[in-house]
């Protein structure tokens, strides 16, 4: 008899079948890559001087700029953050300005200031504070939670959402009279550099109806994580970027086991 013809459906040839795993990366493969990166970071550390471990906050005073700084603390989400308060000096005297009740003059405006990515206030910010203080402004300079003399663990935890919370807590502390009348709580400026340059813009937007915020300075701000990452790859190269990623994975792994 005549050979039977295969019946086609759908008006076209049968499409090749694909396994579910071929459309996405294998979890095992990703785990192998991550493990290799961690091993590479351990065998070839980015910096042999890095000490692995946790650290407690240390007390220190703002002496680098040659000025006296008052130690202050404020609470951010239940954790104590440390700050220095720099006050302008009276011309011709070594006395710092006090409240209007004591000398008949209004207290100075205040600049709230913090550092950028992974940094703390004694990493050179005193020199910026001096410029403001020389021009008659007070400066309230603080460390984020887990950095410097501020409390909180794990230490040196870079977390932008936490940083923004700390900025708002610092502003609330200053604006609510936490500095005992030594500054004008209705004239507050924000100053941030690098990572903090982006933070002050975010906080300014969040508090756009807060009339106590008189001005914002955003120095070389971090605005786009994607663009910054691409620029970082260009500057470091692929190998340097992989080693940096390995170091980050190693740090994350160590944080899980203490």
XYZ file of C-alpha atoms in Angstrom:
258
model
C 0.000 0.000 0.000
C 0.896 3.634 -0.099
C 3.271 4.905 2.598
C 1.588 6.936 5.278
C 2.564 10.627 5.431
C 3.439 12.174 8.752
C 0.837 14.722 9.765
C 2.139 18.219 10.501
C 0.372 20.537 12.894
C 0.619 24.263 13.330
C 1.617 24.849 9.724
C 5.375 24.519 10.309
C 8.222 22.276 11.326
C 8.397 21.044 14.884
C 10.437 23.401 17.063
C 13.501 21.967 18.845
C 12.959 21.227 22.471
C 15.041 23.038 25.090
C 15.676 21.908 28.622
C 14.511 24.239 31.379
C 18.061 24.608 32.675
C 19.447 25.865 29.336
C 17.567 29.180 29.553
C 19.105 30.225 32.841
C 22.455 29.935 34.574
C 22.978 26.848 36.659
C 22.995 27.552 40.423
C 25.818 25.056 40.789
C 27.844 26.887 38.158
C 27.321 30.202 39.916
C 28.353 28.624 43.217
C 31.543 27.274 41.647
C 32.397 30.699 40.228
C 31.696 32.425 43.547
C 33.835 29.876 45.418
C 36.681 30.370 42.962
C 36.519 34.145 43.402
C 36.577 33.831 47.182
C 39.553 31.467 46.997
C 41.361 33.879 44.691
C 40.804 36.745 47.112
C 42.208 34.669 49.981
C 45.251 33.454 48.072
C 45.897 36.786 46.354
C 44.579 39.459 48.732
C 44.045 42.954 47.404
C 46.027 44.395 50.279
C 48.298 42.321 52.498
C 47.995 44.933 55.259
C 44.270 44.345 55.706
C 43.458 42.899 59.117
C 40.501 40.524 59.160
C 38.196 40.828 62.134
C 35.700 43.019 63.918
C 36.488 46.273 65.677
C 34.929 48.245 68.484
C 34.298 51.991 68.143
C 37.196 54.089 69.409
C 37.054 57.473 71.085
C 39.017 60.218 69.395
C 38.890 64.006 69.302
C 38.997 66.486 66.431
C 42.556 67.701 66.765
C 43.783 67.362 63.178
C 42.435 70.743 62.118
C 43.983 72.464 65.129
C 40.554 73.238 66.567
C 38.694 72.153 69.636
C 35.719 69.930 68.927
C 32.936 69.004 71.305
C 31.933 65.348 71.463
C 28.237 64.714 70.912
C 26.047 61.652 70.475
C 22.662 61.213 68.853
C 20.466 58.165 68.331
C 19.769 56.677 64.916
C 17.376 53.716 64.909
C 18.378 52.806 68.452
C 22.152 53.077 67.898
C 24.411 55.845 69.222
C 26.209 57.868 66.561
C 29.199 60.031 67.438
C 29.692 63.569 66.181
C 32.024 66.525 66.574
C 30.667 70.029 66.983
C 32.930 72.831 65.787
C 31.950 76.345 66.837
C 33.259 79.597 65.357
C 35.497 81.706 67.560
C 34.836 85.280 68.528
C 37.156 87.656 66.693
C 40.101 88.544 68.873
C 39.271 85.911 71.507
C 39.578 82.194 71.993
C 36.008 81.855 73.230
C 33.509 80.008 71.127
C 30.072 81.429 70.445
C 27.313 80.444 72.800
C 23.608 81.003 72.739
C 21.948 84.381 72.261
C 21.100 84.532 75.986
C 24.774 84.612 76.928
C 26.328 87.150 74.531
C 23.346 88.934 72.989
C 24.107 87.625 69.506
C 22.172 84.953 67.643
C 23.811 81.524 67.457
C 25.497 80.657 64.154
C 24.003 78.596 61.353
C 25.199 74.998 61.340
C 26.471 72.717 58.579
C 25.718 69.016 59.053
C 28.517 67.031 57.434
C 29.528 63.394 56.849
C 32.003 61.503 54.688
C 31.603 59.332 51.602
C 31.866 55.639 50.735
C 33.402 53.580 53.543
C 34.933 56.621 55.247
C 34.673 58.302 58.632
C 34.930 61.875 59.768
C 38.603 61.860 60.732
C 39.531 61.006 57.138
C 40.240 64.621 56.237
C 36.863 66.282 56.795
C 38.294 68.602 59.460
C 39.859 70.745 56.769
C 36.479 71.312 55.147
C 34.988 72.103 58.544
C 37.677 74.735 59.117
C 36.611 76.643 56.015
C 33.048 76.938 57.308
C 34.110 77.740 60.866
C 36.459 80.512 59.660
C 33.442 82.124 58.032
C 31.299 82.086 61.139
C 29.359 78.835 60.724
C 29.203 75.909 63.121
C 29.792 72.370 61.854
C 28.155 69.178 63.135
C 30.229 66.337 61.674
C 29.137 62.762 62.338
C 30.064 59.156 61.702
C 27.547 56.704 60.284
C 26.499 53.754 62.389
C 29.248 51.102 62.557
C 31.930 53.631 61.533
C 34.528 55.509 63.560
C 33.391 56.289 67.104
C 29.761 55.470 66.353
C 28.361 52.225 67.688
C 26.769 49.331 65.833
C 27.838 46.056 64.231
C 29.018 44.646 61.926
C 31.686 47.328 61.809
C 32.225 49.464 58.705
C 28.983 48.392 57.095
C 28.354 50.436 53.943
C 24.566 50.576 53.613
C 23.099 53.602 51.810
C 19.632 53.237 53.319
C 21.165 53.197 56.800
C 23.314 56.200 55.941
C 20.262 58.179 54.852
C 18.553 57.251 58.130
C 21.624 58.535 59.982
C 21.508 61.799 58.047
C 17.876 62.317 58.995
C 18.595 61.441 62.621
C 21.493 63.917 62.744
C 19.333 66.677 61.266
C 16.501 65.923 63.685
C 18.951 66.054 66.585
C 20.267 69.456 65.525
C 16.856 70.878 64.616
C 15.227 69.764 67.878
C 17.675 71.696 70.035
C 19.994 68.817 70.818
C 22.993 71.155 70.745
C 21.738 73.237 73.672
C 21.251 76.516 71.846
C 24.814 76.681 70.523
C 23.599 76.757 66.905
C 20.583 78.112 65.076
C 18.283 75.104 64.528
C 16.350 77.003 61.859
C 19.386 77.561 59.617
C 20.845 74.181 58.704
C 23.078 73.400 55.744
C 23.927 69.930 54.439
C 27.370 69.055 53.052
C 28.333 65.706 51.580
C 31.084 64.402 49.344
C 31.187 61.376 47.029
C 28.716 58.773 48.358
C 27.439 61.347 50.857
C 27.052 63.812 47.996
C 24.269 61.572 46.772
C 22.906 61.141 50.296
C 22.428 64.881 50.859
C 20.492 65.175 47.600
C 18.290 62.257 48.633
C 17.731 63.686 52.107
C 17.089 67.149 50.676
C 14.435 65.681 48.409
C 12.854 63.786 51.299
C 12.787 66.986 53.380
C 11.912 69.402 50.580
C 9.210 71.009 52.742
C 11.509 71.407 55.739
C 12.202 75.148 55.829
C 15.026 74.645 58.330
C 17.210 73.257 55.526
C 18.748 76.449 54.151
C 21.185 74.974 51.630
C 22.877 71.845 50.295
C 26.423 71.320 49.008
C 26.933 68.091 47.050
C 30.604 67.609 46.155
C 31.435 65.109 43.363
C 28.249 63.177 44.204
C 27.617 59.512 43.570
C 24.389 59.526 41.563
C 24.206 56.336 39.496
C 25.408 52.950 40.689
C 25.257 51.479 37.177
C 27.300 54.252 35.594
C 29.806 54.240 38.464
C 30.215 50.464 38.107
C 30.885 50.739 34.373
C 33.418 53.484 34.954
C 35.029 51.357 37.659
C 35.451 48.436 35.263
C 37.120 50.747 32.736
C 39.510 52.097 35.368
C 40.366 48.815 37.095
C 40.114 46.471 34.152
C 38.325 43.118 34.121
C 40.897 41.326 36.293
C 40.922 44.073 38.914
C 37.133 44.073 38.970
C 37.011 40.295 39.462
C 39.474 40.525 42.348
C 37.399 43.297 43.899
C 34.271 41.155 43.553
C 36.134 38.246 45.137
C 37.142 40.404 48.089
C 33.531 41.518 48.523
C 32.280 37.923 48.453
C 34.958 36.935 50.956
C 33.921 39.742 53.282
C 30.283 38.729 52.999
C 31.133 35.079 53.705
C 33.201 35.996 56.759
C 30.406 38.165 58.094
C 28.121 35.117 58.148
C 30.459 33.175 60.414
C 31.538 36.132 62.576
